[in-house]
PDB file of C-alpha atoms and ligand atoms in Angstrom:
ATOM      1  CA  UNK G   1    -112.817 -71.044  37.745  1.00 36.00           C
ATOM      2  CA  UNK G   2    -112.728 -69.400  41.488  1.00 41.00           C
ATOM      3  CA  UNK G   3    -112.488 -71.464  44.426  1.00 45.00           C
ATOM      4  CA  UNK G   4    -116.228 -70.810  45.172  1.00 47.00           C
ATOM      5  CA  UNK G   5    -117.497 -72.114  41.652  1.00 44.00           C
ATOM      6  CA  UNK G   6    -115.737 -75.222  41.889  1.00 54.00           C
ATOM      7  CA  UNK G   7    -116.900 -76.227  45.304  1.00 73.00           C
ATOM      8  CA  UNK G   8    -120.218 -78.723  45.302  1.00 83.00           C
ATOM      9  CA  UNK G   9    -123.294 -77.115  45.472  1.00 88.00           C
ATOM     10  CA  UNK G  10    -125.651 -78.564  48.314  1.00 96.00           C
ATOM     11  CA  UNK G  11    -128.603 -80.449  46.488  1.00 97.00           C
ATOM     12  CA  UNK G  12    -131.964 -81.759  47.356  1.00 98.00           C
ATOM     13  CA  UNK G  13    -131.800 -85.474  48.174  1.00 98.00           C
ATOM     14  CA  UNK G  14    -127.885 -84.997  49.173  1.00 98.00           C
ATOM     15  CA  UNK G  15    -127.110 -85.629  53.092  1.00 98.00           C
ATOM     16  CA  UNK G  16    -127.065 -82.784  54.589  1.00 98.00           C
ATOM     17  CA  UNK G  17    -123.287 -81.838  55.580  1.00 98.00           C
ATOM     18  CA  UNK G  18    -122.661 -83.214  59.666  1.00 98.00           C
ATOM     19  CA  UNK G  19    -120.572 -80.499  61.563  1.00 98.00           C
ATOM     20  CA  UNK G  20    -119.981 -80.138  65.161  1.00 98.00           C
ATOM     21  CA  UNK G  21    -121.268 -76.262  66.360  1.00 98.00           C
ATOM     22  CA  UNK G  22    -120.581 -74.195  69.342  1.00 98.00           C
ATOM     23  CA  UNK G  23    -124.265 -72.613  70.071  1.00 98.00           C
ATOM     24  CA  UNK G  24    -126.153 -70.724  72.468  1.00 98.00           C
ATOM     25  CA  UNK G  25    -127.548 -74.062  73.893  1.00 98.00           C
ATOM     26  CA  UNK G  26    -123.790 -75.796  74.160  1.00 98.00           C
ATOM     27  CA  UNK G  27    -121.504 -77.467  71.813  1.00 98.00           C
ATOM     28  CA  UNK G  28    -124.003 -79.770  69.552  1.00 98.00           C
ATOM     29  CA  UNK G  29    -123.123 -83.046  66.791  1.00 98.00           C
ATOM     30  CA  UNK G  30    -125.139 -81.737  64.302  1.00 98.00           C
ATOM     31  CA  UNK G  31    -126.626 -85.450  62.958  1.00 98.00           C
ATOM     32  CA  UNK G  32    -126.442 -86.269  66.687  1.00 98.00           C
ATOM     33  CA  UNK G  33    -128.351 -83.454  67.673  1.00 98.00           C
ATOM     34  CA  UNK G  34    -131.111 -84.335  64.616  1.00 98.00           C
ATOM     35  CA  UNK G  35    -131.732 -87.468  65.943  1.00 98.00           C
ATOM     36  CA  UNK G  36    -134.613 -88.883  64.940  1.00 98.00           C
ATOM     37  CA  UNK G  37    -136.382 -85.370  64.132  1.00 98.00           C
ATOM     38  CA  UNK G  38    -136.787 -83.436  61.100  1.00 98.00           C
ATOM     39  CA  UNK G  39    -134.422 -79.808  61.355  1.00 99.00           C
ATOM     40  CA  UNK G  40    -134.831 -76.425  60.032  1.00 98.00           C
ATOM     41  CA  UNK G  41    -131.398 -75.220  59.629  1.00 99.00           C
ATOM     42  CA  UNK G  42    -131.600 -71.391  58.868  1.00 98.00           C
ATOM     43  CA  UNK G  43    -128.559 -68.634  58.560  1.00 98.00           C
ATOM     44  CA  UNK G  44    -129.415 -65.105  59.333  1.00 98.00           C
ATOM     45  CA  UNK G  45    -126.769 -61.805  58.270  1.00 98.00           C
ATOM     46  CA  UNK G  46    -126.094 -60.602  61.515  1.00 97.00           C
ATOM     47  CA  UNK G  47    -127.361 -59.703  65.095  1.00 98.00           C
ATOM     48  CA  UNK G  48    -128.967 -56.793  66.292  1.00 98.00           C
ATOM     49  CA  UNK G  49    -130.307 -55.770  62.514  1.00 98.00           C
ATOM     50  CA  UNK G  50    -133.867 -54.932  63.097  1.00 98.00           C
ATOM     51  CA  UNK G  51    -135.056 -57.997  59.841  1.00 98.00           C
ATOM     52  CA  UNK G  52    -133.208 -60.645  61.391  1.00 98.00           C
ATOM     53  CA  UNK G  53    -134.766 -59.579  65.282  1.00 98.00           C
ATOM     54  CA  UNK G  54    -138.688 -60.134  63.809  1.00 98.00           C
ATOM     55  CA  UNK G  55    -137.231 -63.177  61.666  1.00 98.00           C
ATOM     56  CA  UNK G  56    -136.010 -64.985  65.205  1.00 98.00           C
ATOM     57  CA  UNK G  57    -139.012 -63.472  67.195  1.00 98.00           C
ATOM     58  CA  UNK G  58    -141.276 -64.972  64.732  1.00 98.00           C
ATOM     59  CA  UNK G  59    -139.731 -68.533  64.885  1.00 98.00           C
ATOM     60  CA  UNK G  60    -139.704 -68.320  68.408  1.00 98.00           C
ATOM     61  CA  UNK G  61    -143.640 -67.469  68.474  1.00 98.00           C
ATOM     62  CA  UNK G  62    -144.109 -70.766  66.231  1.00 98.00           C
ATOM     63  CA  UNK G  63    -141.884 -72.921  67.663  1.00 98.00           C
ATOM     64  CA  UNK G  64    -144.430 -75.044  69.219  1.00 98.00           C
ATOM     65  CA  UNK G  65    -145.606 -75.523  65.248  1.00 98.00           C
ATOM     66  CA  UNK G  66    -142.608 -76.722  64.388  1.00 98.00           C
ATOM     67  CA  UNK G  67    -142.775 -79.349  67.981  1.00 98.00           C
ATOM     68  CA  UNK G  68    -146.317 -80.480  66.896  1.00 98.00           C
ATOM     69  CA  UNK G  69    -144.344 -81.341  63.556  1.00 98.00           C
ATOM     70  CA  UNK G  70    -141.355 -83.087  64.949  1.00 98.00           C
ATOM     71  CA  UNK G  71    -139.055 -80.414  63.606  1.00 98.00           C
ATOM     72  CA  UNK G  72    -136.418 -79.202  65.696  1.00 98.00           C
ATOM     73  CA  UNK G  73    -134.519 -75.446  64.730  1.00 99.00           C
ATOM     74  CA  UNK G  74    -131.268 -74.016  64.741  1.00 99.00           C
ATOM     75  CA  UNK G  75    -130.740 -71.007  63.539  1.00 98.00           C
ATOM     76  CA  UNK G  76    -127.058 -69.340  62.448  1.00 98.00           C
ATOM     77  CA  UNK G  77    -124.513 -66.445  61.873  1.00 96.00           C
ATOM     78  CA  UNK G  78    -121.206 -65.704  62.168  1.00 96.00           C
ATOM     79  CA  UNK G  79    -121.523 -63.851  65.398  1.00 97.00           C
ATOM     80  CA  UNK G  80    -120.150 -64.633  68.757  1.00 98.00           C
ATOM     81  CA  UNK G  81    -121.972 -66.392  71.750  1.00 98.00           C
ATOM     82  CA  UNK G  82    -121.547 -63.622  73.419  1.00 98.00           C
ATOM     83  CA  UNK G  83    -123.372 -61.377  71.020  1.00 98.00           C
ATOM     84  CA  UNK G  84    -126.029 -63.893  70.235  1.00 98.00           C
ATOM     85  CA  UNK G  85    -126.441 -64.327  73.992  1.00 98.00           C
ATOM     86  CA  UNK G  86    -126.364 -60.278  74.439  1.00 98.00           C
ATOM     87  CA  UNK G  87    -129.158 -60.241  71.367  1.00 98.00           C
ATOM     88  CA  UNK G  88    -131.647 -62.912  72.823  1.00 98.00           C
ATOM     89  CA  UNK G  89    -133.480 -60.375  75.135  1.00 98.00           C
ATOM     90  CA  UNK G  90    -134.137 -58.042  72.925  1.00 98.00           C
ATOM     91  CA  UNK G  91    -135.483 -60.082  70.589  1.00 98.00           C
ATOM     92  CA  UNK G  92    -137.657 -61.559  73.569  1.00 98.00           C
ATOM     93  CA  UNK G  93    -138.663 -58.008  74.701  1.00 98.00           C
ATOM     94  CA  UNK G  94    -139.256 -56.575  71.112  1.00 98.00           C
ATOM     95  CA  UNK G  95    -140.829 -59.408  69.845  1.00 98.00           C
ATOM     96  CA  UNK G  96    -142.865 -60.639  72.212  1.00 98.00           C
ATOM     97  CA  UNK G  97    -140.827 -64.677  72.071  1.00 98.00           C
ATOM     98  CA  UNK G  98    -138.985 -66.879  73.872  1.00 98.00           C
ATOM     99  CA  UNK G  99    -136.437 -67.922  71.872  1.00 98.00           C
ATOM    100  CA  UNK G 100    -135.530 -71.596  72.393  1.00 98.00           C
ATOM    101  CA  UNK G 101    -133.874 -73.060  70.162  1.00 98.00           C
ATOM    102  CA  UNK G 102    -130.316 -73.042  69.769  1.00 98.00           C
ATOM    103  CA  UNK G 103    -128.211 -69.912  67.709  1.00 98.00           C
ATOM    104  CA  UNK G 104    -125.001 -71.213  66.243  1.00 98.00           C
ATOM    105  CA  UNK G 105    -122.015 -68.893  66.135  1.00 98.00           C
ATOM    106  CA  UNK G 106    -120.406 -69.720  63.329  1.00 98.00           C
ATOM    107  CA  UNK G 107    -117.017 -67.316  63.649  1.00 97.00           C
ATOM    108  CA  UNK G 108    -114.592 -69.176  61.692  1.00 97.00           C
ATOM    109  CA  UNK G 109    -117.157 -69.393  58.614  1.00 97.00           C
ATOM    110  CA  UNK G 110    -116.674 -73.066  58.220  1.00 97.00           C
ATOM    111  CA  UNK G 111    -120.087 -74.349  58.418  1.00 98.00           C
ATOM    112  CA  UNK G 112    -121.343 -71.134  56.784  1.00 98.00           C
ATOM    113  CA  UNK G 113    -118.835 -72.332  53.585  1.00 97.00           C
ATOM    114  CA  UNK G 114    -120.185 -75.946  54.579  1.00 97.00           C
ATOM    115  CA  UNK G 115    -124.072 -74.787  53.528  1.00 98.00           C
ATOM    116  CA  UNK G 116    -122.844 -72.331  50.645  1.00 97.00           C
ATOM    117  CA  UNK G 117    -124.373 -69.309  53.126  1.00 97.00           C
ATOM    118  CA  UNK G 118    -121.477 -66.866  52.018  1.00 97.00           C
ATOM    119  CA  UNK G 119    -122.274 -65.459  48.757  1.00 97.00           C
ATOM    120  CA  UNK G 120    -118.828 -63.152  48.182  1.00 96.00           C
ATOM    121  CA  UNK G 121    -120.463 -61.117  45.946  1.00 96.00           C
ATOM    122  CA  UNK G 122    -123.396 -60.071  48.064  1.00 96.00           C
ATOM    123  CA  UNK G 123    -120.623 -59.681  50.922  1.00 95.00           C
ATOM    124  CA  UNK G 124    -117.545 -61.467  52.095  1.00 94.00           C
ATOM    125  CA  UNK G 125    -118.467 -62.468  55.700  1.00 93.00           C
ATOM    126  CA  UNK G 126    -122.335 -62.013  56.494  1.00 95.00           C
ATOM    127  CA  UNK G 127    -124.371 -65.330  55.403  1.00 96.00           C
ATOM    128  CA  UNK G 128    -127.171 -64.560  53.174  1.00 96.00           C
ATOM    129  CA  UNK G 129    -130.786 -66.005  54.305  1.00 98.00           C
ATOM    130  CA  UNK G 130    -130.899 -69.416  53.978  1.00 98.00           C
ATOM    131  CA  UNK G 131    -132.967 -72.413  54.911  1.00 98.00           C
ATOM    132  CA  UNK G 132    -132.530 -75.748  54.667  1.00 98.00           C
ATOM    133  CA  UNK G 133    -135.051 -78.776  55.842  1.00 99.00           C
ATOM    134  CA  UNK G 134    -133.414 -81.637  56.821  1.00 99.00           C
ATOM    135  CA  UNK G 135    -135.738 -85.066  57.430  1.00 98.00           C
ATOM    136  CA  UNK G 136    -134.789 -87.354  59.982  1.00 98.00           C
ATOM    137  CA  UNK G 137    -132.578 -89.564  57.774  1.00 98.00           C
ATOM    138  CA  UNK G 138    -130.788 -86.351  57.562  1.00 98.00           C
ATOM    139  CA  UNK G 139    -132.049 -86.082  53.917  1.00 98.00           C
ATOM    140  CA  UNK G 140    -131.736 -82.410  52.368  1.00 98.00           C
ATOM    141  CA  UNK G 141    -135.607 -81.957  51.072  1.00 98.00           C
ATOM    142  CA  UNK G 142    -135.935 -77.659  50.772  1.00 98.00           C
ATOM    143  CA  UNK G 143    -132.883 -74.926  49.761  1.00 98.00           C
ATOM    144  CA  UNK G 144    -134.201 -71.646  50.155  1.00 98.00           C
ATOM    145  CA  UNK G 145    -131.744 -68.463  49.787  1.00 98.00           C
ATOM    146  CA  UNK G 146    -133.445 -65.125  50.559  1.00 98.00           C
ATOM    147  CA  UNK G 147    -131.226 -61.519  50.217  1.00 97.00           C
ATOM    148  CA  UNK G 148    -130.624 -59.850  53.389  1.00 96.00           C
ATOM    149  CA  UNK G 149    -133.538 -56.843  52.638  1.00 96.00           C
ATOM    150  CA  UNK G 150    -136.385 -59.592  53.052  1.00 98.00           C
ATOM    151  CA  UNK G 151    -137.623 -60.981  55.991  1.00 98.00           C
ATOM    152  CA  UNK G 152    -138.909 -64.559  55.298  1.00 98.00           C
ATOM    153  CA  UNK G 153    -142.371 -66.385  55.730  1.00 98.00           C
ATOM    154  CA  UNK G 154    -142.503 -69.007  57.985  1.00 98.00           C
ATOM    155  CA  UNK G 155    -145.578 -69.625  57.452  1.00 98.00           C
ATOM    156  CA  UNK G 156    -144.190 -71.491  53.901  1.00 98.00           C
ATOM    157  CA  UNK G 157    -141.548 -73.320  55.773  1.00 98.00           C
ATOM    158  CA  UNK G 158    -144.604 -74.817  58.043  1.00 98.00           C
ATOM    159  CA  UNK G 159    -146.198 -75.471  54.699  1.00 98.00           C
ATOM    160  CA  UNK G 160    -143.531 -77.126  53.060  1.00 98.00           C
ATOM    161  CA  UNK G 161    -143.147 -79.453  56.261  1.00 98.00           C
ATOM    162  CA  UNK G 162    -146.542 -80.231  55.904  1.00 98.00           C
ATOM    163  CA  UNK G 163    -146.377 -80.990  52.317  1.00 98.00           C
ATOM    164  CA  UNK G 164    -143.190 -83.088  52.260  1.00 98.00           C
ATOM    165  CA  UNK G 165    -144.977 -85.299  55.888  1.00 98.00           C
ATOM    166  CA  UNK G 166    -148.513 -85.698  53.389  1.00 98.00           C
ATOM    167  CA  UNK G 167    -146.142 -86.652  50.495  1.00 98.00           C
ATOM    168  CA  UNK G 168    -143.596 -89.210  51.849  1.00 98.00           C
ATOM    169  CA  UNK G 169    -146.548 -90.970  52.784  1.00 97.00           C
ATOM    170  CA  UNK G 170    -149.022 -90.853  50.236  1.00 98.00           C
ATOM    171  CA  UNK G 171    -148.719 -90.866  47.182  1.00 98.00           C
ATOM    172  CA  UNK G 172    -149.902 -87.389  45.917  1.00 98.00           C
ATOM    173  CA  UNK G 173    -148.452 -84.024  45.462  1.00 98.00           C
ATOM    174  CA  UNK G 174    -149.520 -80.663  46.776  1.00 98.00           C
ATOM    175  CA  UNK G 175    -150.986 -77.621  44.477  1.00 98.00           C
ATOM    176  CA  UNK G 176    -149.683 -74.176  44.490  1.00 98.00           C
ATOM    177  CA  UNK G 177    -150.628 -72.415  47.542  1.00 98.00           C
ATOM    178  CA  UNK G 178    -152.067 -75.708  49.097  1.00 98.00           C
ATOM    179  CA  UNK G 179    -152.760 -75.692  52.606  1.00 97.00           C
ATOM    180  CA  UNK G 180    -153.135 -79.053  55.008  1.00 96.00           C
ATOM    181  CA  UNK G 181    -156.646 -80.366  54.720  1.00 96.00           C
ATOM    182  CA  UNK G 182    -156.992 -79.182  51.527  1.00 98.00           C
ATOM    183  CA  UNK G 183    -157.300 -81.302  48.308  1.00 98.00           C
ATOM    184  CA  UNK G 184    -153.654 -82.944  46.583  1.00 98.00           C
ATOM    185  CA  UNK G 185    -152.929 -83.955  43.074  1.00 98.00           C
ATOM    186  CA  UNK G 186    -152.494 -88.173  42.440  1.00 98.00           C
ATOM    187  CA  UNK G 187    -149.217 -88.677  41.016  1.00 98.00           C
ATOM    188  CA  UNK G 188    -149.204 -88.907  37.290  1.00 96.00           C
ATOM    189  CA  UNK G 189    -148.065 -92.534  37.784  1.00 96.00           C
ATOM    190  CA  UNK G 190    -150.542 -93.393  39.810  1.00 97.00           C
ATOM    191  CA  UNK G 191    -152.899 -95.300  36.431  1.00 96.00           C
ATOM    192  CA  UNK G 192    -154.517 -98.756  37.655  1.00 96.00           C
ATOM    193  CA  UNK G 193    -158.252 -97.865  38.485  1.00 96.00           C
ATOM    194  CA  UNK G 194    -158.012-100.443  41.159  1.00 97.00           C
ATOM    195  CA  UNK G 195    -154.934 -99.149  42.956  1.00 97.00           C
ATOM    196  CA  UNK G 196    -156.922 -95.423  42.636  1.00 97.00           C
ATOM    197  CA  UNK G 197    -159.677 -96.910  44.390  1.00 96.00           C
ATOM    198  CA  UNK G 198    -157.696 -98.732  47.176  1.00 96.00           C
ATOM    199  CA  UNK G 199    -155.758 -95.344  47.713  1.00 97.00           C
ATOM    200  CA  UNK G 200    -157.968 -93.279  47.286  1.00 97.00           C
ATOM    201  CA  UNK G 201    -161.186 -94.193  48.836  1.00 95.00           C
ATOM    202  CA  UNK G 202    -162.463 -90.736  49.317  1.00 96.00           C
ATOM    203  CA  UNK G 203    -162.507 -90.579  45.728  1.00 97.00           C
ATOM    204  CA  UNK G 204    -161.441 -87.880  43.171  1.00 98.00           C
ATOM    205  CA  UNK G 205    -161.979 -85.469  40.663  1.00 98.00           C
ATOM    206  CA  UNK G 206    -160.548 -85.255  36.885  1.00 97.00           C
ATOM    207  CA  UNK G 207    -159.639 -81.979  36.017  1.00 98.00           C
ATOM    208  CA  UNK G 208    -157.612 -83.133  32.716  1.00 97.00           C
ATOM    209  CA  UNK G 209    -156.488 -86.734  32.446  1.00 95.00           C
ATOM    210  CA  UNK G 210    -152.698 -85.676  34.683  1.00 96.00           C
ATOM    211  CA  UNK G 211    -154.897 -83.207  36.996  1.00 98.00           C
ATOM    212  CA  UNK G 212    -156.911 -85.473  39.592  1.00 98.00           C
ATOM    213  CA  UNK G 213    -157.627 -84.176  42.886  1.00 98.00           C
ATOM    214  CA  UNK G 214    -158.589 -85.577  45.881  1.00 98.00           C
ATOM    215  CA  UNK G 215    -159.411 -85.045  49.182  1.00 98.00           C
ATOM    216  CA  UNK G 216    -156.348 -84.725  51.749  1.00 97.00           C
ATOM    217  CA  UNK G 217    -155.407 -88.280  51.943  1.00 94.00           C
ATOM    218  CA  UNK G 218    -153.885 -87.717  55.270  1.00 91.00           C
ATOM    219  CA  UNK G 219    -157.343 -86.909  57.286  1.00 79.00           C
ATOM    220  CA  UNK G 220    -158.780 -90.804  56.520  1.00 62.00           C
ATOM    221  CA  UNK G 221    -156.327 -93.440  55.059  1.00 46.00           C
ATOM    222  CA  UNK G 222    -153.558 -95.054  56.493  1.00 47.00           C
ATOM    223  CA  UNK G 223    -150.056 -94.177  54.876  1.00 46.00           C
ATOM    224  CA  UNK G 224    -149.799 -96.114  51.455  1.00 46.00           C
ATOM    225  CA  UNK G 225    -146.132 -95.253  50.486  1.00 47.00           C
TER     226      UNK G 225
HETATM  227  C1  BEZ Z 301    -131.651 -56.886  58.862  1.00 73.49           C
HETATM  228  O1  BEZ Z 301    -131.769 -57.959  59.442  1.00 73.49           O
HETATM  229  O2  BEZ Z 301    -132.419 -55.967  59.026  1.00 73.49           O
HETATM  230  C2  BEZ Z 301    -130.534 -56.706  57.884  1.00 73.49           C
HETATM  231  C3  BEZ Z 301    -129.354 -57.408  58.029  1.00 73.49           C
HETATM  232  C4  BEZ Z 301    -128.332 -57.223  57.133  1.00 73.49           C
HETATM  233  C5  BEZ Z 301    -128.506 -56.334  56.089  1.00 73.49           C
HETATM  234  C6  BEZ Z 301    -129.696 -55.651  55.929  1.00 73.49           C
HETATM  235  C7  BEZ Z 301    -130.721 -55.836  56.831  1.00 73.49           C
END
């Protein structure tokens, strides 16, 4: 078995790995950093590549999304400060953003090999695309690994913050291509009429006996978790 099989894949519910970064915004403790806020941790190929420039622009332009949400971002590659500071303006000027948040260059690949963002056979030294979300107990809750040839949706990574704020305080789940304000799922082992009722209040409807949906619990009850 390689090296690279045999090292521990990063899972969901794991702690997310702490590191200590030089970035475009000074030398952060990751965890430290985090503080009390959820993170979107997200690696990017390369700078100056015309996917990556609309992927940072377009982070930038929802960055005050992400505030409203508690969620702080930091994005990475194995680029220089230099480079990443020499890149900023263009993506500013191309994109029409203001980007923020802090880039990590990552030269020595250690935090890159940290988050399992080298793939070697996709390509020895440029991280793929991923993203992780990290909650504020530093919890890993989303892996996502996109190729380098596709841009990603942020959009979805809002959505997925959304979801996992609704879920860790209610005690539903949220539909394919659900949207905030729209109606959740009770948990299967949600069964007591009485404790449906108390939780519930807006009511719900049965689909099939393991499909109820109700209103987004989020708009009129307290958190019941
Ligand atoms: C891009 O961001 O456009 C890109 C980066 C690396 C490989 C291919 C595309």
């Amino acid at each position: 078995m390689s090296t690279d099989t045999k090292k521990k894949p990063i899972q969901l519910g794991a702690i997310a790995p702490d590191f200590v970064a030089e970035t475009t915004k000074g030398k952060i403790h990751f965890h430290e950093w985090i503080g009390n806020s959820w993170c979107i941790l997200f690696s990017h190929p390369k700078d100056f590549t015309p996917v990556c420039t609309t992927e940072l622009g377009t982070v930038a332009k929802l960055s005050a999304e992400f505030s409203k949400r508690e969620v702080k971002l930091i994005a990475l590659s194995v680029g220089s400060i230099a480079s990443h500071n020499e890149w900023i303006p263009d993506i500013n000027r191309t994109q029409g953003a203001s980007v923020n948040f802090p880039i990590i260059a990552d030269e020595s690949h250690s935090i890159a090999e940290l988050y399992h963002m080298i793939h070697p056979q996709v390509s020895d030294t440029a991280t793929v695309r991923s993203v992780f979300i990290i909650d504020p107990k530093k919890t890993i809750r989303l892996i996502l690994t996109y190729p380098a040839s596709t841009g990603r949706n942020f959009q979805e990574i809002l959505r997925v913050v959304d979801s996992l704020q609704l879920t860790d305080h209610h005690k539903v789940a949220t539909p394919a291509d659900w949207k905030k304000g729209e109606e959740c799922a009770i948990l299967p082992s949600i069964i007591d009429p009485a404790e449906i009722k108390k939780l519930f209040p807006q009511g719900f409807r049965q689909v099939t006996p393991y499909l109820r949906l109700t209103p987004d619990p989020s708009s009129t009850h307290k958190a019941a978790k």
